[in-house]
Structure formats: structure tokens, C-alpha cells
CSV table of C-alpha atoms in Angstrom, one decimal:
chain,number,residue,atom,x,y,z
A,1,UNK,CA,-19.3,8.3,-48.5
A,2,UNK,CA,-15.6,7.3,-49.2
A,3,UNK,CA,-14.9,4.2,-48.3
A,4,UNK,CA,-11.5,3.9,-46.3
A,5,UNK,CA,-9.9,0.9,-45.5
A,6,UNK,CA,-6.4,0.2,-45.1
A,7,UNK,CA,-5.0,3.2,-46.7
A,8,UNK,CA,-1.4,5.1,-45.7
A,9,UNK,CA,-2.2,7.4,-42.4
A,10,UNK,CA,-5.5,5.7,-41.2
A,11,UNK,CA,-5.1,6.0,-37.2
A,12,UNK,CA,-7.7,3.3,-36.6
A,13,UNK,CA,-5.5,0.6,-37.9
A,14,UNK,CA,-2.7,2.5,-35.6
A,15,UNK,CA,-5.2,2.2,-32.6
A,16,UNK,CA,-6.0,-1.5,-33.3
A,17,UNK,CA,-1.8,-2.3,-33.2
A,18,UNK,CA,-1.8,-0.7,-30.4
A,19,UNK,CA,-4.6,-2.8,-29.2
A,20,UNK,CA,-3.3,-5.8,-30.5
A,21,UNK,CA,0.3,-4.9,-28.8
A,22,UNK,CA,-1.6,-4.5,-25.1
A,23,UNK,CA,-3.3,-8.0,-25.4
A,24,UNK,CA,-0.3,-9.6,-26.7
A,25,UNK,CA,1.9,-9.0,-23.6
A,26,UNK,CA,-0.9,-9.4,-21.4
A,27,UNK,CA,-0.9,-12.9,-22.4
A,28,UNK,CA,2.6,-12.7,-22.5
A,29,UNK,CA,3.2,-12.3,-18.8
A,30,UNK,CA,0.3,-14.6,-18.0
A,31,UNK,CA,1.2,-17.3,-19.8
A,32,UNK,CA,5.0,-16.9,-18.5
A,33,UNK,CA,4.0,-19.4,-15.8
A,34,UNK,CA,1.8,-21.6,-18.2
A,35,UNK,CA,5.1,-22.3,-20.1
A,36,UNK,CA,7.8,-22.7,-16.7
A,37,UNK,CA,5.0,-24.5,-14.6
A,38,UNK,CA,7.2,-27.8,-15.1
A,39,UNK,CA,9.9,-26.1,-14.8
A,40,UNK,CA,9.2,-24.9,-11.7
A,41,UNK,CA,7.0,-27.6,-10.5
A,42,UNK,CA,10.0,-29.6,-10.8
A,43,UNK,CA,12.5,-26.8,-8.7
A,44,UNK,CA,9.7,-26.6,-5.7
A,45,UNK,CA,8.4,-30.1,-6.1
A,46,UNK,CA,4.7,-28.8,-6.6
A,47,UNK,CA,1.7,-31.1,-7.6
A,48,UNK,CA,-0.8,-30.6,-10.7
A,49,UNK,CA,-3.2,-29.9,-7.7
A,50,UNK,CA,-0.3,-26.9,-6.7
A,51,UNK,CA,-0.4,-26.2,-9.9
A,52,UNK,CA,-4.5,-25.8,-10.4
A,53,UNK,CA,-4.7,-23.6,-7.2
A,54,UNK,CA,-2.1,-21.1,-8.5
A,55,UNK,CA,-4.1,-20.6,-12.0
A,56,UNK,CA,-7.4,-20.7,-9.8
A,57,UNK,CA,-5.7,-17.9,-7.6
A,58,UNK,CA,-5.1,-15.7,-10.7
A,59,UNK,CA,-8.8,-16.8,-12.2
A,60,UNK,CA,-10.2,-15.7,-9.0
A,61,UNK,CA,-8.5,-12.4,-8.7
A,62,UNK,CA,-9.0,-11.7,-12.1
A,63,UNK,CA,-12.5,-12.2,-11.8
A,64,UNK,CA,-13.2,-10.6,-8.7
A,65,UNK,CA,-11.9,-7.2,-10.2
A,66,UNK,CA,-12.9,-7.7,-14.1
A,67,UNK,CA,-16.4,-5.9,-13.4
A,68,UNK,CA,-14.9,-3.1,-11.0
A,69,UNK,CA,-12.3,-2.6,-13.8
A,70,UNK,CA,-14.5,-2.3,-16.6
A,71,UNK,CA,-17.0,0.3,-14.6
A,72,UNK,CA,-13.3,2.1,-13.8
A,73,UNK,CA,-12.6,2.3,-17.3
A,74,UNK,CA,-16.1,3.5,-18.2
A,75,UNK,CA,-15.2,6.5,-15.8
A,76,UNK,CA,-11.9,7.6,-16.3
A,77,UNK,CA,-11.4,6.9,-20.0
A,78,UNK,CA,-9.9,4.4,-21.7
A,79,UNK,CA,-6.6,6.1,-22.4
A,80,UNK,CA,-6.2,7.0,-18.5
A,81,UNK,CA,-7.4,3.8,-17.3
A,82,UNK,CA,-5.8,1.0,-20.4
A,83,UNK,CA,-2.2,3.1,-19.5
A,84,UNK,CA,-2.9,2.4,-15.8
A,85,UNK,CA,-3.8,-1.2,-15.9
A,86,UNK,CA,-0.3,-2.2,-18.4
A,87,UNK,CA,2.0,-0.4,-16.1
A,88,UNK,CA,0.6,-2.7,-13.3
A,89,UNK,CA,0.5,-5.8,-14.4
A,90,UNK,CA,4.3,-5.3,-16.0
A,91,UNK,CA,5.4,-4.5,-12.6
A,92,UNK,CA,3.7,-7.3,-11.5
A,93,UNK,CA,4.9,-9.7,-14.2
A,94,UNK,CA,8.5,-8.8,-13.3
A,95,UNK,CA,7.7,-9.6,-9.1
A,96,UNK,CA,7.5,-13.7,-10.5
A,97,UNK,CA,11.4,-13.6,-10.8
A,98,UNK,CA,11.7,-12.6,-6.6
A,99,UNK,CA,9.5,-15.1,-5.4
A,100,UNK,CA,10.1,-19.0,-3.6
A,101,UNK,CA,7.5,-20.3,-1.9
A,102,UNK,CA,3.7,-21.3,-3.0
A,103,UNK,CA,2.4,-18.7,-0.7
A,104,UNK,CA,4.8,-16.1,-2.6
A,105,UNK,CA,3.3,-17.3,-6.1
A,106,UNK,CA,0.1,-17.1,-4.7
A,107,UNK,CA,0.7,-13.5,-3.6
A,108,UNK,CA,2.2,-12.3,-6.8
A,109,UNK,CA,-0.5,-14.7,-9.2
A,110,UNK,CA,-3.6,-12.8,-7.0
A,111,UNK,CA,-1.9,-9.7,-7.9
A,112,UNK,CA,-1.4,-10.1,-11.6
A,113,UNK,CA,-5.2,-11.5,-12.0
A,114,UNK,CA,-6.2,-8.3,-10.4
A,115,UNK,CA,-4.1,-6.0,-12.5
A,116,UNK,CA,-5.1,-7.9,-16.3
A,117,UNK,CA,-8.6,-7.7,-15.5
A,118,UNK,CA,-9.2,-4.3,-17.3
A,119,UNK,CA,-7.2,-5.6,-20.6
A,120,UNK,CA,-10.5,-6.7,-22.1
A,121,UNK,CA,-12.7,-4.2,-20.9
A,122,UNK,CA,-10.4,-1.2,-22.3
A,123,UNK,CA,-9.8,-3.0,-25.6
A,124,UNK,CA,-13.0,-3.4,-26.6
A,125,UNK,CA,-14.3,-0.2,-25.2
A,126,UNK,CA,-11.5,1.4,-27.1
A,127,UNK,CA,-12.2,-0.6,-30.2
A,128,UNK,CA,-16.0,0.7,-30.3
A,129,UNK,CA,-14.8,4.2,-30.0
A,130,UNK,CA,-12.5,4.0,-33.3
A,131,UNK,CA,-14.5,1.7,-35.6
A,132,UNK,CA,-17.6,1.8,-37.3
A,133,UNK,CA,-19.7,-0.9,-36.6
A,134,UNK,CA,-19.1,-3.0,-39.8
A,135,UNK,CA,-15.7,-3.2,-39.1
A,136,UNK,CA,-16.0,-3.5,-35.1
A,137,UNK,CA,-15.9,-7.4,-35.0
A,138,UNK,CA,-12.3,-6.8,-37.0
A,139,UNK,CA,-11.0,-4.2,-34.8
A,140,UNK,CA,-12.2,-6.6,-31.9
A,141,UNK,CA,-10.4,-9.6,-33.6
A,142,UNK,CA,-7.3,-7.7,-34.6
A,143,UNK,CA,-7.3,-7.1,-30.5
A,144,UNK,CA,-8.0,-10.2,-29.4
A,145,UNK,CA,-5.7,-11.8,-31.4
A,146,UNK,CA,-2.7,-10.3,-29.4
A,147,UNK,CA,-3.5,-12.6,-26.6
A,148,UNK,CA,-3.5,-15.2,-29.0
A,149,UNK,CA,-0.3,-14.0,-30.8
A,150,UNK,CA,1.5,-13.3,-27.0
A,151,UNK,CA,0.5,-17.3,-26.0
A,152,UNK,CA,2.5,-18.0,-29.0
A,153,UNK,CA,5.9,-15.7,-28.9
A,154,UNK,CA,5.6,-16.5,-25.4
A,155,UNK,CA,6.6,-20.2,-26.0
A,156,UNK,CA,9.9,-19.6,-28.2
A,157,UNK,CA,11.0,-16.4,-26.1
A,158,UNK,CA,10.3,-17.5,-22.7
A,159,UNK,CA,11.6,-21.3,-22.9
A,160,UNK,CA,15.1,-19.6,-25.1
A,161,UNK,CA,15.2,-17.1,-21.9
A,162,UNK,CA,14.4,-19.7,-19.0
A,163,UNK,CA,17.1,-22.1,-20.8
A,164,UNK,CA,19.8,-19.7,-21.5
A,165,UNK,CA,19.3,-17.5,-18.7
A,166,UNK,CA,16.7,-18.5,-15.9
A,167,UNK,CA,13.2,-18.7,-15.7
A,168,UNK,CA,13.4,-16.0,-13.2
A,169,UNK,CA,14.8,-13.7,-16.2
A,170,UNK,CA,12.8,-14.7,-18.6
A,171,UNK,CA,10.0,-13.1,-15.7
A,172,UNK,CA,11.9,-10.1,-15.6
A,173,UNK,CA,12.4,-9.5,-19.5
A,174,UNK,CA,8.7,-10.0,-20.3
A,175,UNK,CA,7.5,-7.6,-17.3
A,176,UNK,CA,9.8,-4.9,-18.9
A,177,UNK,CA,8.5,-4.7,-22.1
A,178,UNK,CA,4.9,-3.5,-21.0
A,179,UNK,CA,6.5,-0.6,-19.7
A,180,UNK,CA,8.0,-0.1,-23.3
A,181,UNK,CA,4.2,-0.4,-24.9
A,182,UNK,CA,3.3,2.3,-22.3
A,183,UNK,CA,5.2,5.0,-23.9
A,184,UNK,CA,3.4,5.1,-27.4
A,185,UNK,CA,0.2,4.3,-25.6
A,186,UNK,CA,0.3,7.5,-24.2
A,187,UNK,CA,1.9,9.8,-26.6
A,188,UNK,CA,-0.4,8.2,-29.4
A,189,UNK,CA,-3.9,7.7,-28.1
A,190,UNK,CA,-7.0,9.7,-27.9
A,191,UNK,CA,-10.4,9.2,-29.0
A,192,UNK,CA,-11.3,10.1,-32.8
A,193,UNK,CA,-13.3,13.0,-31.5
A,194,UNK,CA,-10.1,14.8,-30.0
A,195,UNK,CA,-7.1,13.3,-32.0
A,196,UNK,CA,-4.6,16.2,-33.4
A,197,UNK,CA,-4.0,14.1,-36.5
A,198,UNK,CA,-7.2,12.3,-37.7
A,199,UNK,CA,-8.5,13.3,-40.6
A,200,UNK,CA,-12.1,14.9,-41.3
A,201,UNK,CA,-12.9,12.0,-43.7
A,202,UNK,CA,-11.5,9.0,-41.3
A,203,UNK,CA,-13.3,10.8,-38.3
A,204,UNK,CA,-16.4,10.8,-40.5
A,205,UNK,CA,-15.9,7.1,-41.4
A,206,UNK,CA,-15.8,6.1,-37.9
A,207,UNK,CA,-18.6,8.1,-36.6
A,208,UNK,CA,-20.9,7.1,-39.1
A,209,UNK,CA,-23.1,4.8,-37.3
A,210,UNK,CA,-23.6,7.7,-34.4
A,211,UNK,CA,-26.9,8.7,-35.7
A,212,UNK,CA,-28.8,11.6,-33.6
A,213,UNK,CA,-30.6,8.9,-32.2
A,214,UNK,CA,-27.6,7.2,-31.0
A,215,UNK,CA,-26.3,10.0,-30.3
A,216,UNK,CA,-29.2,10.6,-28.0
A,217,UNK,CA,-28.7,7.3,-26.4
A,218,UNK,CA,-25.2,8.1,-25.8
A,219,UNK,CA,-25.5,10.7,-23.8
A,220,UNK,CA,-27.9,9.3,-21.4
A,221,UNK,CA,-27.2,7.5,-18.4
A,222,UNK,CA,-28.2,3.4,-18.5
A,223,UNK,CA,-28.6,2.0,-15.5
A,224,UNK,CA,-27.2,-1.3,-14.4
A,225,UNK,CA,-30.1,-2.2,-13.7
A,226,UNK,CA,-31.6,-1.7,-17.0
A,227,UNK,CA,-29.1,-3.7,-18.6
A,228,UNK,CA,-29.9,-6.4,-16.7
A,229,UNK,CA,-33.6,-6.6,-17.3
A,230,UNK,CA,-32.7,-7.2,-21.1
A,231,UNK,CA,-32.9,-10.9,-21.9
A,232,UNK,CA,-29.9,-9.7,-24.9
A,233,UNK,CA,-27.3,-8.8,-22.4
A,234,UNK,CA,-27.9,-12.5,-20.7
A,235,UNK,CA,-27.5,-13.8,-24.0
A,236,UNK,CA,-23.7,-11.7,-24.1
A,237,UNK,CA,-23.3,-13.3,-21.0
A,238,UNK,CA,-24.0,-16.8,-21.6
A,239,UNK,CA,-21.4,-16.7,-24.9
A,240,UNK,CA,-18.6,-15.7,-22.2
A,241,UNK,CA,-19.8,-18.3,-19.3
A,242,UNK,CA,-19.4,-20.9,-21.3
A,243,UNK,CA,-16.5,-20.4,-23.4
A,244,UNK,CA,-14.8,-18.6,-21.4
A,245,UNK,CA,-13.4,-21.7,-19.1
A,246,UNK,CA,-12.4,-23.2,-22.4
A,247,UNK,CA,-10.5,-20.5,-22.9
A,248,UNK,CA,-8.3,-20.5,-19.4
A,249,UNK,CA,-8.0,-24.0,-20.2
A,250,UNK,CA,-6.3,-23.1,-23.4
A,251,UNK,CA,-4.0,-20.6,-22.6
A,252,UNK,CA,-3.3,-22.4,-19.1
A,253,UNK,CA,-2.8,-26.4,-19.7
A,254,UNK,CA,-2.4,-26.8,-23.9
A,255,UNK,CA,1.4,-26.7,-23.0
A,256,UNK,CA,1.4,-29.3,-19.8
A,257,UNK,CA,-0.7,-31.1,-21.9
A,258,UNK,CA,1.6,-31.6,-24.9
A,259,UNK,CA,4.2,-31.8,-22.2
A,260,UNK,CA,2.4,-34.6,-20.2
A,261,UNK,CA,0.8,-36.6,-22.6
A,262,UNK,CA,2.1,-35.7,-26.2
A,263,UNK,CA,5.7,-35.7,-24.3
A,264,UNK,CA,7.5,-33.0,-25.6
A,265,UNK,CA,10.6,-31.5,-23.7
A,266,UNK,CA,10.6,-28.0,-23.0
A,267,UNK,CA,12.9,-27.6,-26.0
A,268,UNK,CA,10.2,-29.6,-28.1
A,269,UNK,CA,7.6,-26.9,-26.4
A,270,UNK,CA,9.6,-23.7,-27.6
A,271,UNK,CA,9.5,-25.4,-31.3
A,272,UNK,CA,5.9,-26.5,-31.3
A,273,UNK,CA,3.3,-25.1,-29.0
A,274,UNK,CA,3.5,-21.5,-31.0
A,275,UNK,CA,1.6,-22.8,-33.6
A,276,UNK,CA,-1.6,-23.7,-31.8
A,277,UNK,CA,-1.1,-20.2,-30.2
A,278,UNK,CA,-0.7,-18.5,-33.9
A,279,UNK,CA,-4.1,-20.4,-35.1
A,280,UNK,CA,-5.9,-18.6,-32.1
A,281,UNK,CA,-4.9,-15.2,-33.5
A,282,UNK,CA,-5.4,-16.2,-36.8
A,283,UNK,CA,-9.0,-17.1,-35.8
A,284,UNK,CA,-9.8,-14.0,-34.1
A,285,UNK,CA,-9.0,-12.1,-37.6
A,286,UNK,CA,-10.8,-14.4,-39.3
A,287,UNK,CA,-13.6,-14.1,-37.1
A,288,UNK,CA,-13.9,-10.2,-38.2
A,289,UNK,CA,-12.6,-10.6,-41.8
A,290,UNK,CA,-15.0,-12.9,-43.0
A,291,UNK,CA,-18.0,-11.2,-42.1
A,292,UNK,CA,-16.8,-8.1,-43.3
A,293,UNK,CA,-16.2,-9.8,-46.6
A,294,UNK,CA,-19.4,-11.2,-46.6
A,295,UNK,CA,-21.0,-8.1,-45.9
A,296,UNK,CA,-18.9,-5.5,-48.6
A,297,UNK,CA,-18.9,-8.2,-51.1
A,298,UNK,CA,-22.2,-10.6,-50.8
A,299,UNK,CA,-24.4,-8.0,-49.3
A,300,UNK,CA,-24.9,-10.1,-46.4
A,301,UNK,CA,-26.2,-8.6,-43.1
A,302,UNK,CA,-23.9,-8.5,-39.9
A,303,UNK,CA,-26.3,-10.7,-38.3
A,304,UNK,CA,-26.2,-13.3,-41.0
A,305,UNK,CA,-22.2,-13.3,-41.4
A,306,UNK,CA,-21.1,-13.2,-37.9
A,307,UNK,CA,-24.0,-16.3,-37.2
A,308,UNK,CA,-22.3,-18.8,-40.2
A,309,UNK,CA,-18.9,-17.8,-39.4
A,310,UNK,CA,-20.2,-18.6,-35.4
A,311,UNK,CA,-22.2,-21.8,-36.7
A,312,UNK,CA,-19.6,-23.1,-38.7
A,313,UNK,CA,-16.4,-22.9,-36.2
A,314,UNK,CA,-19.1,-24.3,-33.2
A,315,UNK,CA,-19.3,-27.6,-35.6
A,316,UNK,CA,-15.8,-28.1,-36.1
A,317,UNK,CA,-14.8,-27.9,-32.7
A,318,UNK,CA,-16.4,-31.3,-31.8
A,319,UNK,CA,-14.7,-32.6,-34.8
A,320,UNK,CA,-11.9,-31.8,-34.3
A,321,UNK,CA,-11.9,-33.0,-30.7
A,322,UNK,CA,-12.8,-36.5,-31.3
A,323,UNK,CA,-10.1,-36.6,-33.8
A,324,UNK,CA,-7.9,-36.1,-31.3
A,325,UNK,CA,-8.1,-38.7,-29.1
A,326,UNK,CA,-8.4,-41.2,-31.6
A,327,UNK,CA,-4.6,-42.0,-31.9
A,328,UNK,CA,-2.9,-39.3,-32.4
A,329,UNK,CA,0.3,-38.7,-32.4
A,330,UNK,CA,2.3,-36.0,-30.9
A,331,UNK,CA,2.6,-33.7,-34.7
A,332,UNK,CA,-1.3,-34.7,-35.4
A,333,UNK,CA,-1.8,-33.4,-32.1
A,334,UNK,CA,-0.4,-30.4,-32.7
A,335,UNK,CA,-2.2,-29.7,-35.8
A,336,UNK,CA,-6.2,-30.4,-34.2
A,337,UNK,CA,-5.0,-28.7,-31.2
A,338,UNK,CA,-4.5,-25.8,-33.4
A,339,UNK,CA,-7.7,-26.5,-35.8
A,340,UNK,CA,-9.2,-26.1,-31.9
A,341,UNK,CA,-8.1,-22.7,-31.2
A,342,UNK,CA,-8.2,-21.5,-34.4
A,343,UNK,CA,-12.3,-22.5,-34.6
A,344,UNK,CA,-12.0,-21.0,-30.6
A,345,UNK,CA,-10.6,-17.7,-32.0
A,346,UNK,CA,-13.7,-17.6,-34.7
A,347,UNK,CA,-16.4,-17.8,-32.2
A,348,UNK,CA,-15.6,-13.7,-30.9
A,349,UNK,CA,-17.7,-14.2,-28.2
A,350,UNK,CA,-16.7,-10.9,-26.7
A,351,UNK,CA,-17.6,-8.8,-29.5
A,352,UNK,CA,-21.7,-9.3,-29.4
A,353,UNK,CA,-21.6,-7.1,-27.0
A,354,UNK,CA,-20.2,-4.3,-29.1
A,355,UNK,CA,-23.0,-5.0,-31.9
A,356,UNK,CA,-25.8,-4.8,-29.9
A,357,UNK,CA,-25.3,-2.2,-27.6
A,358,UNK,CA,-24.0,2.1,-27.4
A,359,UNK,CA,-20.2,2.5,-26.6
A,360,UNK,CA,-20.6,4.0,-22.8
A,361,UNK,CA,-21.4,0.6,-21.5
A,362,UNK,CA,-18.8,-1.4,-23.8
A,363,UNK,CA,-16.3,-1.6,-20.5
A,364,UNK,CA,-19.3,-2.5,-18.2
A,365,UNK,CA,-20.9,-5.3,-20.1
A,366,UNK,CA,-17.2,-6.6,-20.7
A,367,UNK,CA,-16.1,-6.7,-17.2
A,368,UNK,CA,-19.3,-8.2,-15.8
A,369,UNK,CA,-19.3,-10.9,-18.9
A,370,UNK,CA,-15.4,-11.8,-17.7
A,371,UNK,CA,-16.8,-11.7,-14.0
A,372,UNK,CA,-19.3,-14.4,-14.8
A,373,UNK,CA,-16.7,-16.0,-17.3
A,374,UNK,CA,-14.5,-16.0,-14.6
A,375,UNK,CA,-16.4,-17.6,-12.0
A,376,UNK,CA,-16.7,-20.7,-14.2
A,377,UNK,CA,-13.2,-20.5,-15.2
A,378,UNK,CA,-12.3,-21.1,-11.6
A,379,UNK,CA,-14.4,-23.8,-11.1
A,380,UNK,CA,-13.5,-25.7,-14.3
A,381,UNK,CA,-9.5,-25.0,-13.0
A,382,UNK,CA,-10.1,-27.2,-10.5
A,383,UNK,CA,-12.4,-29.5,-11.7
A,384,UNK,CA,-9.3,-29.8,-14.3
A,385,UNK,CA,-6.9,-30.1,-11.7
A,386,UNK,CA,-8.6,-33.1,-10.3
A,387,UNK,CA,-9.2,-34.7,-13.9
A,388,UNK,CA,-6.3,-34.3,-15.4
A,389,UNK,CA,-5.3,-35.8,-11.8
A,390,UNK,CA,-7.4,-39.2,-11.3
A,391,UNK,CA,-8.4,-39.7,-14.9
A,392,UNK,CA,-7.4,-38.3,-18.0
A,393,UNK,CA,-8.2,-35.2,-20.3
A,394,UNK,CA,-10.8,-36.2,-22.2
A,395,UNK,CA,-13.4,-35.5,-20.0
A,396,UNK,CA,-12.1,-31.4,-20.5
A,397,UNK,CA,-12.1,-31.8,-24.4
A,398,UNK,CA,-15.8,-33.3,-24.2
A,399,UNK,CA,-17.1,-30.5,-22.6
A,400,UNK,CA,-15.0,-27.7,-24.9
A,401,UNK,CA,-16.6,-29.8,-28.4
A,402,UNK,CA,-20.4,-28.9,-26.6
A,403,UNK,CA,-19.3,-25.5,-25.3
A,404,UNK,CA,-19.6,-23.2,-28.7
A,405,UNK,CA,-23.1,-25.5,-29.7
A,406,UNK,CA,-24.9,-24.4,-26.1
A,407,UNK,CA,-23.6,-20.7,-26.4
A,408,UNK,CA,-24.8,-20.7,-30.6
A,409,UNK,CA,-28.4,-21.7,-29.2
A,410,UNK,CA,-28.2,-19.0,-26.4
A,411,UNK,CA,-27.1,-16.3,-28.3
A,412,UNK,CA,-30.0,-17.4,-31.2
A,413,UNK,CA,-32.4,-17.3,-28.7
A,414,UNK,CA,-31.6,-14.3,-26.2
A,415,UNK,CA,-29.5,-12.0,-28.0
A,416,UNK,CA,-31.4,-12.5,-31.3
A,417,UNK,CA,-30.2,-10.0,-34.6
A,418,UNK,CA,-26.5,-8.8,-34.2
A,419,UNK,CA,-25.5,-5.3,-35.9
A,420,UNK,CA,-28.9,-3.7,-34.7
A,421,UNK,CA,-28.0,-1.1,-31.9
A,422,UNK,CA,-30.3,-1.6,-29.1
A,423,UNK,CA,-31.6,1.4,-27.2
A,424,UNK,CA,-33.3,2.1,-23.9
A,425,UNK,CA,-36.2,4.8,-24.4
A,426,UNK,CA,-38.5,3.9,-22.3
């Protein structure tokens, strides 16, 4: 078969910008608050413990609905549902510049969490349905690295705005743009089976790995229940309860951290803390890239490429961490932190799913990973809280360099091969 890549008037790579765009500003709007938290901590005279609650409030919310949401976008499509779930959380986004008081922030925090929840779900499920397995771990990196890539135009745009105009404006401007994204979401997307303007070859490409049997599996009904019985889809899970806290952590305290201990100014922030943020985005390409390249060019298996790449960032990280507080000084710190999250972005622990499992439970299996993710992400937000309170943070960066080794040995042992489609005939 013809082997199509990047070529002039290939929709995937259209789909996956699109993809990318949606993750970007839904870090964007949630990491508004990451960036002004001194800001306003200093306006309302708010503790770090005030602080903690408010990014446990969103964790919380955003668990509580991340497995509904991804069983939602399982039923109504991913076009209907991703278009719903952006125009919410913009409108949301843009409440931040009306509110005063903690309970307000609360109110408006809860509401955001609960409206984000389905970015994940929809992307990947909408990633699956447009790229051939080979290239899925790509298509899910391209993604994810919008929320890395949002985290870091975040920084610049929304300390210029919040300097220049008011941090309640610089709420307001990143709220509207989702509404923006909206537009060419739904005048451009539909799946390869009914798009107007694929063509035969591209929609042949991507439905390659639909075999009859898979096919077959595809149209049958799996159960929750039967998902749950398989030792694999525990293995999916663990990769997300573990890393995922270190992921909150990164997109929620890296910039009071280089505020706090590093001591840059919020000026310094808007110059700096994008590059830790780019590394992240850069890892989550790389994370897809290389495997493909290993596969098309060493004739390596999916299973093989996706475990070194996985092995290889899950020993750095450690590294990388001790380095850190060994002395460093505020540009050094910059550059680990960013050898952190790029390794971070690397790991793709939300794409197993997608490599081991048919596309009509994509949304499911990533809402209830996020809902388990979650729950330990708001537990670890206050156990940070209260760290980063009566001690330091080097407790947190101990547990992120053993995070990536424990989720390597569960995903060895539970999940076993990646790139082998599992099915559930009985």
C-alpha cells in the first residue's frame, strides 16, 4: 500500500492541529491561575494552603466528571461532544475575571475542572479514529503536546496581559479564544468514514489496521465489566495513577516554584518558565516520533520502541531530579526542570490505551484512567500544599524521580506487548 505521510491535503495531520489546538487552550485557561496565583494571592492575601485547596477544587471536579465525560463522548460522538466540552470551559475560563472572594474561585475552579474533563477523553478517542495504529502514539503526542505547548504561551501572554492590562483581562482574552477554535472544529471535523474531502487512498491508510476481525470487535458491545476483569486495562490504569499527580504538579506549582525558591519576578516568569513548558511538548512528539522511526526504519516492533523510549525517559527523570537540588542555580534550574518535563512528555502514558485496545472504548478507558489519576492528583495537591508549607520541595521531586520506574514495572507486568489489539470473544 502507499505509504502517506506528511504529504499536501492529508486531513489527519489537519485533525491532529486541530487536536493539538483544543489541548493547547485547555491548558491555557487552566494554567491562567497557575501563572497569577501570586498575583492574586498577594491582592486577597491567600495562603499556599488557599492556594492548594483551589487546585484540589479543580482536581476534584475534574475527576469526578472525567469518567462520565469520556462514557458521554463514547455516545454522542466525538465531534458533538469535543465542540460541547470547549465552548464550556471557555465560558468558564472568562467567569475567573468576575470573581472576589475564595468561595467565588472555588465556584468558578469546580466548574472549569468539570468542563476540561472530556479534553482527554475526546482527543484521544478522536486520535484512534484518524490514525492507523503505527502512527497513533504520534497523533496522541502531537495532541498532548498542546497542553504542553498552552502551559508555555500561557506564561508570556498571560503575565504581558495581567501586567499591561489586569489579570482579570488576561482571564477574559484566553476564555475568548476557545470560542474562536470552536468554529473550525465544527465546520472541519468528521470521522474518516464520512469526511466530504478525504481521499480513498488516505481513508484506506487510516483504516488499515480495521481487519474483519476488528471490525467484528468493533461493532460489539464491551461491557464495563469486561474491561475491568482484564489485568491490561489495570496496567493502563496504573501508568495514569501514578504519573498523573506528577503531572498536576507540573502544570500547577513549576511556576510558584521558580517563583518561591528560584526567585524570579513575574516578569522573570514570562521570560523563563515557557521553556520548561516547550520541553513538555517537545516530549510528547518525541514520544510518538521515535518509535515510529524505529519501527519504519529499524524494523522494530511497536512494543519494543514505545518500551526503550518509556525505559529510557523513566531513568532520566531521577537524574535529572537529583541534579537539581544539588545547587542549582536559578538558569540550571530552568534547564533540568525542563530535562524533567521533556522525559515527563516521553513517557505517553495515555496512549497504551489506544495500542491495546478497539476505538469504541478509547473515551471510556480514558476518562476512568483520568478518574483514578485524578483521585491521586488531589491527594498529592494537598500533601503538596502542606510540604511545600512545613518543609521544602524535595520531598515532591523524590517521589516524581520513582514515579515513571513503578508505572515501567506495571505496565511490563500487566499490560504486557503494546501494538497487539486485544479482543473480547469469549
Amino acid at each position: 500500500m502507499k505509504k502517506v505521510y506528511f504529504d499536501n491535503g492529508n486531513l489527519r495531520w489537519k485533525v491532529a492541529l486541530l487536536l493539538c489546538l483544543a489541548s493547547g487552550l485547555n491548558a491555557l485557561d487552566r494554567n491562567a491561575f497557575a501563572i497569577l496565583a501570586s498575583t492574586i494571592q498577594g491582592e486577597f492575601n491567600w495562603s499556599d494552603i488557599d492556594y492548594a485547596n483551589l487546585t484540589s477544587v479543580f482536581v476534584f471536579s475534574y475527576t469526578l466528571m472525567y469518567a462520565l465525560s469520556g462514557k458521554i463522548i463514547d455516545r454522542i460522538g466525538t465531534r458533538k461532544g469535543f465542540g460541547i466540552a470547549v465552548g464550556s470551559w471557555s465560558f468558564v475560563a472568562a467567569m475567573h475575571a468576575v470573581v472576589h472572594t475564595l468561595a467565588q474561585f472555588s465556584i468558578v475552579r469546580f466548574f472549569l475542572g468539570i468542563t476540561e474533563s472530556a479534553n482527554f477523553p475526546a482527543g484521544v478517542k478522536a486520535s484512534t479514529e484518524w490514525f492507523p495504529l503505527k502512527e497513533r502514539a504520534l497523533a496522541i503526542g502531537i495532541f498532548n503536546a498542546g497542553t504542553a505547548i498552552g502551559a508555555a504561551v500561557a506564561v508570556p501572554l498571560v503575565s504581558f496581559l495581567a501586567l499591561a492590562l489586569g489579570w482579570r483581562i488576561a482571564f477574559l482574552a484566553t476564555g475568548i479564544l476557545g470560542f474562536v477554535w470552536l468554529f473550525f472544529w465544527l465546520r472541519n471535523y468528521h470521522r474518516p468514514q464520512d469526511h466530504p474531502k478525504i481521499t480513498q487512498v488516505e481513508k484506506d491508510y487510516i483504516l488499515q489496521d480495521d481487519t474483519p476481525e476488528a471490525q467484528s470487535e468493533g461493532e460489539r458491545k464491551i461491557r464495563l465489566k469486561d474491561l475491568l476483569k482484564k489485568k491490561e486495562t489495570w496496567g493502563c490504569f496504573s501508568a495514569r495513577i501514578f504519573i498523573d499527580p506528577v503531572t498536576y504538579f507540573l502544570l500547577f506549582w513549576i511556576p510558584k516554584y521558580l517563583q518561591d525558591v528560584q526567585g524570579l519576578s513575574l516578569k522573570e516568569l514570562g521570560f523563563a518558565a515557557w521553556l520548561p513548558y516547550t520541553a513538555m511538548g517537545l516530549g510528547t512528539i518525541l514520544g510518538g516520533y521515535i518509535p515510529k522511526l524505529l519501527i519504519e526504519r529499524r524494523g522494530w516492533t511497536l512494543n519494543k520502541s514505545r518500551k526503550t523510549v518509556m525505559v529510557t525517559a523513566s531513568v532520566l527523570i531521577p537524574l535529572l531530579c537529583l541534579f537539581l537540588f544539588s545547587g542549582a542555580n536559578p538558569i540550571v534550574a530552568v534547564l533540568l526542570i525542563s530535562g524533567i518535563m521533556l522525559s515527563h512528555g516521553l513517557w505517553a502514558n495515555i496512549t497504551i490505551p489506544s495500542e491495546i485496545y478497539p476505538k469504541q472504548v478509547q473515551a471510556t478507558l480514558t476518562g476512568i484512567g483520568g478518574t483514578l489519576g485524578g483521585i491521586t492528583g488531589v491527594i498529592s495537591q494537598q500533601m503538596i500544599g502542606n510540604t511545600v508549607t512545613t518543609h521544602s520541595y524535595f520531598p515532591i521531586f523524590m517521589y516524581i524521580g520513582g514515579a515513571y520506574l513503578i508505572s515501567f514495572v506495571c505496565v511490563q507486568l500487566l499490560v504486557g506487548k503494546l501494538g497487539i489489539i486485544r479482543n473480547f470473544n469469549n
